[in-house]
mmCIF file of N, CA and C in Angstrom:
data_model
loop_
_atom_site.group_PDB
_atom_site.id
_atom_site.type_symbol
_atom_site.label_atom_id
_atom_site.label_comp_id
_atom_site.label_asym_id
_atom_site.label_seq_id
_atom_site.Cartn_x
_atom_site.Cartn_y
_atom_site.Cartn_z
ATOM 1 N N MET A 1 -16.031 0.307 -1.562
ATOM 2 C CA MET A 1 -15.215 1.669 -1.640
ATOM 3 C C MET A 1 -16.127 3.105 -1.639
ATOM 4 N N GLU A 2 -15.798 3.930 -0.698
ATOM 5 C CA GLU A 2 -16.791 5.025 0.077
ATOM 6 C C GLU A 2 -16.586 6.076 -1.112
ATOM 7 N N LEU A 3 -17.158 6.638 -1.235
ATOM 8 C CA LEU A 3 -17.398 7.771 -1.622
ATOM 9 C C LEU A 3 -15.945 9.339 -1.244
ATOM 10 N N GLY A 4 -15.223 9.521 -2.434
ATOM 11 C CA GLY A 4 -13.634 10.096 -1.738
ATOM 12 C C GLY A 4 -12.709 8.984 -1.033
ATOM 13 N N GLU A 5 -12.623 8.057 -0.845
ATOM 14 C CA GLU A 5 -11.754 7.032 -0.504
ATOM 15 C C GLU A 5 -10.763 6.825 -1.494
ATOM 16 N N SER A 6 -9.731 6.461 -1.079
ATOM 17 C CA SER A 6 -8.634 5.900 -1.892
ATOM 18 C C SER A 6 -8.901 4.535 -1.368
ATOM 19 N N ALA A 7 -8.194 3.539 -2.497
ATOM 20 C CA ALA A 7 -8.216 2.290 -2.542
ATOM 21 C C ALA A 7 -7.498 2.293 -1.453
ATOM 22 N N GLU A 8 -6.421 2.255 -0.894
ATOM 23 C CA GLU A 8 -5.538 1.933 0.305
ATOM 24 C C GLU A 8 -6.430 2.718 1.598
ATOM 25 N N GLU A 9 -7.064 3.455 1.695
ATOM 26 C CA GLU A 9 -8.173 3.907 2.693
ATOM 27 C C GLU A 9 -8.728 2.522 2.623
ATOM 28 N N THR A 10 -9.734 2.516 1.591
ATOM 29 C CA THR A 10 -10.563 1.246 1.694
ATOM 30 C C THR A 10 -10.011 -0.053 2.752
ATOM 31 N N ALA A 11 -8.495 -0.620 1.709
ATOM 32 C CA ALA A 11 -8.229 -1.691 2.459
ATOM 33 C C ALA A 11 -8.072 -1.662 3.895
ATOM 34 N N ARG A 12 -7.415 -0.331 4.060
ATOM 35 C CA ARG A 12 -7.614 -0.027 5.697
ATOM 36 C C ARG A 12 -8.731 -0.490 6.599
ATOM 37 N N ARG A 13 -9.704 0.134 5.710
ATOM 38 C CA ARG A 13 -10.671 0.444 6.855
ATOM 39 C C ARG A 13 -11.562 -1.150 6.788
ATOM 40 N N GLU A 14 -11.656 -1.721 5.334
ATOM 41 C CA GLU A 14 -12.261 -3.154 5.524
ATOM 42 C C GLU A 14 -11.483 -4.396 6.449
ATOM 43 N N VAL A 15 -10.441 -3.951 6.540
ATOM 44 C CA VAL A 15 -9.604 -4.756 7.315
ATOM 45 C C VAL A 15 -9.785 -4.451 9.077
ATOM 46 N N TRP A 16 -9.822 -3.380 9.017
ATOM 47 C CA TRP A 16 -10.306 -2.608 10.889
ATOM 48 C C TRP A 16 -11.430 -3.251 11.044
ATOM 49 N N GLU A 17 -12.527 -2.944 10.035
ATOM 50 C CA GLU A 17 -14.328 -3.342 10.265
ATOM 51 C C GLU A 17 -14.194 -5.086 10.226
ATOM 52 N N GLU A 18 -13.911 -5.834 9.366
ATOM 53 C CA GLU A 18 -14.193 -7.129 9.672
ATOM 54 C C GLU A 18 -12.926 -7.760 10.441
ATOM 55 N N THR A 19 -11.551 -7.381 11.102
ATOM 56 C CA THR A 19 -10.665 -7.866 11.605
ATOM 57 C C THR A 19 -10.641 -7.442 13.213
ATOM 58 N N GLY A 20 -10.741 -6.212 13.183
ATOM 59 C CA GLY A 20 -10.376 -4.982 14.537
ATOM 60 C C GLY A 20 -8.720 -4.641 14.449
ATOM 61 N N LEU A 21 -8.308 -5.155 13.178
ATOM 62 C CA LEU A 21 -6.572 -4.986 12.947
ATOM 63 C C LEU A 21 -6.432 -3.690 12.481
ATOM 64 N N THR A 22 -5.579 -2.922 12.680
ATOM 65 C CA THR A 22 -4.849 -1.640 12.286
ATOM 66 C C THR A 22 -3.834 -1.943 11.376
ATOM 67 N N ILE A 23 -3.729 -1.925 9.824
ATOM 68 C CA ILE A 23 -2.422 -2.357 9.131
ATOM 69 C C ILE A 23 -1.687 -0.944 9.179
ATOM 70 N N GLY A 24 -0.299 -1.317 9.119
ATOM 71 C CA GLY A 24 0.532 -0.148 8.675
ATOM 72 C C GLY A 24 0.990 -0.329 7.702
ATOM 73 N N ASN A 25 2.134 0.147 7.266
ATOM 74 C CA ASN A 25 2.686 -0.064 5.464
ATOM 75 C C ASN A 25 1.999 -0.915 5.058
ATOM 76 N N CYS A 26 1.691 -0.789 3.760
ATOM 77 C CA CYS A 26 0.986 -1.795 2.741
ATOM 78 C C CYS A 26 1.508 -1.540 1.222
ATOM 79 N N ARG A 27 1.819 -2.374 0.746
ATOM 80 C CA ARG A 27 2.331 -2.734 -0.602
ATOM 81 C C ARG A 27 1.438 -3.222 -1.814
ATOM 82 N N LEU A 28 0.682 -2.226 -2.210
ATOM 83 C CA LEU A 28 0.056 -2.933 -3.856
ATOM 84 C C LEU A 28 1.049 -3.927 -4.654
ATOM 85 N N LEU A 29 -0.173 -5.340 -4.663
ATOM 86 C CA LEU A 29 0.630 -6.282 -5.162
ATOM 87 C C LEU A 29 -0.044 -6.367 -6.776
ATOM 88 N N ASP A 30 -1.742 -6.125 -6.321
ATOM 89 C CA ASP A 30 -1.911 -5.904 -8.115
ATOM 90 C C ASP A 30 -3.382 -5.889 -8.131
ATOM 91 N N VAL A 31 -4.284 -5.748 -9.251
ATOM 92 C CA VAL A 31 -5.586 -5.253 -9.454
ATOM 93 C C VAL A 31 -5.889 -5.881 -10.386
ATOM 94 N N LEU A 32 -6.612 -7.056 -10.028
ATOM 95 C CA LEU A 32 -7.789 -7.671 -10.986
ATOM 96 C C LEU A 32 -8.762 -7.069 -11.440
ATOM 97 N N SER A 33 -9.002 -7.407 -12.595
ATOM 98 C CA SER A 33 -10.322 -6.691 -13.287
ATOM 99 C C SER A 33 -11.033 -8.004 -14.703
ATOM 100 N N GLY A 34 -12.058 -7.448 -14.840
ATOM 101 C CA GLY A 34 -12.283 -7.965 -16.954
ATOM 102 C C GLY A 34 -13.033 -8.691 -16.862
ATOM 103 N N PRO A 35 -13.073 -9.771 -17.851
ATOM 104 C CA PRO A 35 -14.085 -11.112 -18.192
ATOM 105 C C PRO A 35 -13.881 -11.822 -17.073
ATOM 106 N N GLY A 36 -12.690 -12.273 -16.577
ATOM 107 C CA GLY A 36 -12.453 -13.413 -15.909
ATOM 108 C C GLY A 36 -13.014 -13.193 -14.110
ATOM 109 N N THR A 37 -13.403 -11.496 -14.064
ATOM 110 C CA THR A 37 -14.320 -11.083 -12.620
ATOM 111 C C THR A 37 -15.849 -11.188 -12.604
ATOM 112 N N TYR A 38 -16.285 -11.834 -13.760
ATOM 113 C CA TYR A 38 -18.004 -11.571 -13.928
ATOM 114 C C TYR A 38 -18.918 -12.649 -12.846
ATOM 115 N N VAL A 39 -19.966 -11.740 -12.252
ATOM 116 C CA VAL A 39 -20.815 -12.866 -11.316
ATOM 117 C C VAL A 39 -21.745 -12.200 -11.306
ATOM 118 N N LYS A 40 -23.211 -13.619 -11.306
ATOM 119 C CA LYS A 40 -24.252 -13.411 -11.389
ATOM 120 C C LYS A 40 -24.821 -13.965 -9.848
ATOM 121 N N VAL A 41 -25.247 -12.684 -9.180
ATOM 122 C CA VAL A 41 -25.454 -13.500 -8.023
ATOM 123 C C VAL A 41 -27.246 -14.078 -7.954
ATOM 124 N N PRO A 42 -27.583 -14.699 -6.833
ATOM 125 C CA PRO A 42 -28.862 -15.258 -6.999
ATOM 126 C C PRO A 42 -29.958 -14.704 -7.272
ATOM 127 N N ASN A 43 -29.858 -13.172 -7.247
ATOM 128 C CA ASN A 43 -31.332 -12.297 -7.248
ATOM 129 C C ASN A 43 -31.410 -11.839 -8.924
ATOM 130 N N GLY A 44 -30.372 -12.459 -9.286
ATOM 131 C CA GLY A 44 -30.142 -11.807 -10.805
ATOM 132 C C GLY A 44 -28.837 -10.960 -11.299
ATOM 133 N N ASP A 45 -28.753 -10.060 -10.029
ATOM 134 C CA ASP A 45 -27.823 -9.000 -10.651
ATOM 135 C C ASP A 45 -26.571 -9.583 -11.154
ATOM 136 N N GLU A 46 -25.907 -8.795 -12.055
ATOM 137 C CA GLU A 46 -24.864 -8.883 -12.831
ATOM 138 C C GLU A 46 -23.771 -8.123 -12.568
ATOM 139 N N PHE A 47 -22.640 -8.394 -12.187
ATOM 140 C CA PHE A 47 -21.747 -7.128 -12.389
ATOM 141 C C PHE A 47 -20.391 -7.991 -12.700
ATOM 142 N N TYR A 48 -19.021 -6.725 -12.666
ATOM 143 C CA TYR A 48 -17.683 -7.283 -12.850
ATOM 144 C C TYR A 48 -17.040 -6.853 -11.592
ATOM 145 N N THR A 49 -16.239 -7.720 -10.939
ATOM 146 C CA THR A 49 -15.357 -7.038 -9.521
ATOM 147 C C THR A 49 -14.342 -6.571 -9.943
ATOM 148 N N VAL A 50 -14.107 -5.730 -9.626
ATOM 149 C CA VAL A 50 -12.259 -5.117 -9.260
ATOM 150 C C VAL A 50 -12.097 -5.769 -7.454
ATOM 151 N N THR A 51 -10.647 -6.532 -7.832
ATOM 152 C CA THR A 51 -9.872 -6.530 -6.778
ATOM 153 C C THR A 51 -8.767 -6.245 -6.770
ATOM 154 N N ILE A 52 -8.040 -5.765 -5.450
ATOM 155 C CA ILE A 52 -6.955 -4.936 -5.300
ATOM 156 C C ILE A 52 -6.437 -5.740 -4.245
ATOM 157 N N VAL A 53 -4.989 -6.194 -4.025
ATOM 158 C CA VAL A 53 -4.494 -7.010 -3.565
ATOM 159 C C VAL A 53 -3.015 -6.393 -3.092
ATOM 160 N N TYR A 54 -3.164 -6.300 -1.582
ATOM 161 C CA TYR A 54 -2.159 -5.510 -1.164
ATOM 162 C C TYR A 54 -1.887 -6.747 -0.090
ATOM 163 N N GLU A 55 -0.297 -6.202 0.281
ATOM 164 C CA GLU A 55 0.428 -7.198 1.355
ATOM 165 C C GLU A 55 0.906 -6.415 2.561
ATOM 166 N N THR A 56 0.562 -6.826 3.703
ATOM 167 C CA THR A 56 1.408 -5.956 4.585
ATOM 168 C C THR A 56 1.698 -6.948 5.879
ATOM 169 N N ASN A 57 2.701 -6.673 6.582
ATOM 170 C CA ASN A 57 3.515 -7.727 7.905
ATOM 171 C C ASN A 57 3.234 -6.646 8.762
ATOM 172 N N GLU A 58 2.569 -5.319 8.913
ATOM 173 C CA GLU A 58 2.908 -4.005 10.180
ATOM 174 C C GLU A 58 0.911 -4.803 10.309
ATOM 175 N N PHE A 59 0.985 -4.923 11.780
ATOM 176 C CA PHE A 59 -0.890 -4.447 12.358
ATOM 177 C C PHE A 59 -0.629 -4.434 13.529
ATOM 178 N N SER A 60 -1.340 -4.079 14.034
ATOM 179 C CA SER A 60 -2.089 -4.315 15.634
ATOM 180 C C SER A 60 -3.353 -3.723 15.890
ATOM 181 N N GLY A 61 -3.298 -4.684 17.001
ATOM 182 C CA GLY A 61 -5.080 -4.899 17.302
ATOM 183 C C GLY A 61 -5.400 -6.040 17.885
ATOM 184 N N GLU A 62 -6.350 -6.330 18.410
ATOM 185 C CA GLU A 62 -6.761 -7.604 18.909
ATOM 186 C C GLU A 62 -7.784 -8.460 17.699
ATOM 187 N N ILE A 63 -7.307 -9.399 17.077
ATOM 188 C CA ILE A 63 -8.019 -9.676 16.218
ATOM 189 C C ILE A 63 -9.698 -10.563 16.443
ATOM 190 N N HIS A 64 -10.584 -10.257 15.822
ATOM 191 C CA HIS A 64 -11.811 -10.596 15.809
ATOM 192 C C HIS A 64 -12.375 -10.545 14.995
ATOM 193 N N ALA A 65 -13.566 -11.452 14.798
ATOM 194 C CA ALA A 65 -14.782 -11.023 13.621
ATOM 195 C C ALA A 65 -15.479 -10.360 13.992
ATOM 196 N N ASN A 66 -15.832 -9.093 13.095
ATOM 197 C CA ASN A 66 -17.065 -8.402 13.392
ATOM 198 C C ASN A 66 -18.331 -9.320 12.614
ATOM 199 N N PRO A 67 -19.458 -9.724 13.535
ATOM 200 C CA PRO A 67 -20.251 -10.371 12.952
ATOM 201 C C PRO A 67 -21.325 -9.865 11.894
ATOM 202 N N GLU A 68 -20.772 -8.306 11.350
ATOM 203 C CA GLU A 68 -21.649 -7.902 10.221
ATOM 204 C C GLU A 68 -20.916 -8.304 8.842
ATOM 205 N N GLY A 69 -20.087 -8.494 9.113
ATOM 206 C CA GLY A 69 -18.998 -8.688 8.027
ATOM 207 C C GLY A 69 -18.287 -9.928 7.551
ATOM 208 N N SER A 70 -18.068 -10.555 9.098
ATOM 209 C CA SER A 70 -17.315 -11.827 9.078
ATOM 210 C C SER A 70 -17.622 -12.883 9.786
ATOM 211 N N LEU A 71 -17.499 -14.248 9.273
ATOM 212 C CA LEU A 71 -18.558 -15.175 10.343
ATOM 213 C C LEU A 71 -16.821 -15.957 10.961
ATOM 214 N N ASP A 72 -15.547 -15.522 10.442
ATOM 215 C CA ASP A 72 -14.824 -16.255 11.437
ATOM 216 C C ASP A 72 -13.493 -15.461 10.897
ATOM 217 N N VAL A 73 -12.490 -15.100 11.721
ATOM 218 C CA VAL A 73 -10.900 -14.366 11.262
ATOM 219 C C VAL A 73 -10.124 -15.264 11.967
ATOM 220 N N ARG A 74 -8.977 -15.610 11.728
ATOM 221 C CA ARG A 74 -7.890 -16.267 11.972
ATOM 222 C C ARG A 74 -6.946 -16.017 11.113
ATOM 223 N N PHE A 75 -5.363 -16.619 11.774
ATOM 224 C CA PHE A 75 -4.062 -16.397 11.063
ATOM 225 C C PHE A 75 -3.958 -17.866 10.688
ATOM 226 N N PHE A 76 -3.506 -18.119 9.343
ATOM 227 C CA PHE A 76 -3.259 -19.416 9.285
ATOM 228 C C PHE A 76 -1.525 -19.127 8.910
ATOM 229 N N PRO A 77 -0.723 -20.616 9.112
ATOM 230 C CA PRO A 77 0.644 -20.640 8.177
ATOM 231 C C PRO A 77 0.054 -20.492 6.520
ATOM 232 N N ILE A 78 1.046 -20.297 5.801
ATOM 233 C CA ILE A 78 0.588 -20.331 4.174
ATOM 234 C C ILE A 78 -0.081 -21.860 3.757
ATOM 235 N N ASN A 79 0.850 -22.632 4.082
ATOM 236 C CA ASN A 79 0.569 -24.290 3.967
ATOM 237 C C ASN A 79 -0.743 -24.655 4.119
ATOM 238 N N GLN A 80 -1.190 -23.932 5.223
ATOM 239 C CA GLN A 80 -2.429 -24.902 5.447
ATOM 240 C C GLN A 80 -3.848 -23.746 5.680
ATOM 241 N N LEU A 81 -3.997 -23.471 4.432
ATOM 242 C CA LEU A 81 -4.696 -22.348 4.377
ATOM 243 C C LEU A 81 -6.122 -23.028 3.885
ATOM 244 N N PRO A 82 -7.542 -22.858 4.316
ATOM 245 C CA PRO A 82 -8.526 -23.800 4.376
ATOM 246 C C PRO A 82 -8.719 -23.672 2.748
ATOM 247 N N GLU A 83 -9.489 -25.164 2.396
ATOM 248 C CA GLU A 83 -9.822 -25.383 1.125
ATOM 249 C C GLU A 83 -10.761 -24.496 0.472
ATOM 250 N N GLN A 84 -11.588 -23.810 1.259
ATOM 251 C CA GLN A 84 -13.009 -22.776 0.272
ATOM 252 C C GLN A 84 -11.755 -21.856 -0.214
ATOM 253 N N MET A 85 -10.782 -20.805 1.080
ATOM 254 C CA MET A 85 -10.443 -20.001 0.494
ATOM 255 C C MET A 85 -9.093 -20.607 -0.702
ATOM 256 N N ILE A 86 -8.516 -21.511 -0.661
ATOM 257 C CA ILE A 86 -7.597 -21.691 -2.113
ATOM 258 C C ILE A 86 -8.179 -21.399 -3.019
ATOM 259 N N GLN A 87 -9.727 -22.335 -3.610
ATOM 260 C CA GLN A 87 -10.381 -22.289 -4.293
ATOM 261 C C GLN A 87 -10.641 -21.319 -4.784
ATOM 262 N N ARG A 88 -10.966 -19.899 -4.183
ATOM 263 C CA ARG A 88 -11.766 -18.852 -4.245
ATOM 264 C C ARG A 88 -10.502 -18.124 -4.662
ATOM 265 N N HIS A 89 -8.741 -18.195 -3.983
ATOM 266 C CA HIS A 89 -8.186 -16.838 -3.929
ATOM 267 C C HIS A 89 -6.844 -17.704 -4.997
ATOM 268 N N TYR A 90 -6.774 -18.925 -5.163
ATOM 269 C CA TYR A 90 -5.699 -19.726 -5.630
ATOM 270 C C TYR A 90 -4.782 -18.527 -6.609
ATOM 271 N N HIS A 91 -5.441 -18.308 -8.003
ATOM 272 C CA HIS A 91 -4.660 -17.739 -8.666
ATOM 273 C C HIS A 91 -3.639 -16.078 -8.324
ATOM 274 N N ILE A 92 -4.357 -15.860 -7.266
ATOM 275 C CA ILE A 92 -3.762 -14.463 -6.092
ATOM 276 C C ILE A 92 -2.667 -14.996 -5.954
ATOM 277 N N LEU A 93 -3.058 -16.005 -5.150
ATOM 278 C CA LEU A 93 -2.086 -16.563 -4.099
ATOM 279 C C LEU A 93 -0.654 -17.299 -4.972
ATOM 280 N N LYS A 94 -1.105 -17.675 -5.628
ATOM 281 C CA LYS A 94 -0.403 -18.437 -6.866
ATOM 282 C C LYS A 94 0.733 -17.686 -7.252
ATOM 283 N N LYS A 95 0.047 -16.625 -7.937
ATOM 284 C CA LYS A 95 1.095 -15.268 -8.242
ATOM 285 C C LYS A 95 2.018 -14.749 -7.600
ATOM 286 N N HIS A 96 1.660 -14.440 -6.272
ATOM 287 C CA HIS A 96 2.263 -13.509 -5.229
ATOM 288 C C HIS A 96 2.887 -14.353 -4.193
ATOM 289 N N ILE A 97 2.919 -15.560 -3.981
ATOM 290 C CA ILE A 97 3.464 -16.377 -3.024
ATOM 291 C C ILE A 97 4.640 -16.794 -3.697
ATOM 292 N N LYS A 98 6.041 -16.807 -2.658
ATOM 293 C CA LYS A 98 7.045 -17.016 -3.214
ATOM 294 C C LYS A 98 7.555 -18.293 -3.610
ATOM 295 N N PRO A 99 7.918 -19.040 -4.579
ATOM 296 C CA PRO A 99 7.728 -19.975 -4.962
ATOM 297 C C PRO A 99 8.012 -21.206 -4.103
ATOM 298 N N SER A 100 8.937 -20.587 -3.080
ATOM 299 C CA SER A 100 9.681 -21.834 -1.996
ATOM 300 C C SER A 100 8.628 -22.220 -0.897
ATOM 301 N N LEU A 101 7.495 -21.388 -0.700
ATOM 302 C CA LEU A 101 6.142 -21.629 0.147
ATOM 303 C C LEU A 101 5.060 -22.471 -0.846
ATOM 304 N N ARG A 102 4.846 -23.499 0.104
ATOM 305 C CA ARG A 102 3.879 -24.569 -1.232
ATOM 306 C C ARG A 102 2.762 -24.214 -0.170
ATOM 307 N N PHE A 103 1.225 -24.488 -0.830
ATOM 308 C CA PHE A 103 0.397 -24.340 -0.122
ATOM 309 C C PHE A 103 -0.804 -25.627 -0.584
#
């Protein structure tokens, strides 16, 4: 998050920077913080993350990975998400995906 930037502005900027897509209307789904978000990185730094989850079906532009922020960017059907993504974000997806959609 940049100085003076709202959470929604941050989401829009990050999506554009990492994917080349501009998002339209988005809806706040969740804010995750607290003890379950503790991270210790290899250099010894420790911190707690705050994850703000939005959803949108409105986007424009041509999807591409920005090599400074992403290795790869693709769309996936909800039932065909890559394993590593499911492991890292499973609890977020499970909470917000319709029960009729299985992954």
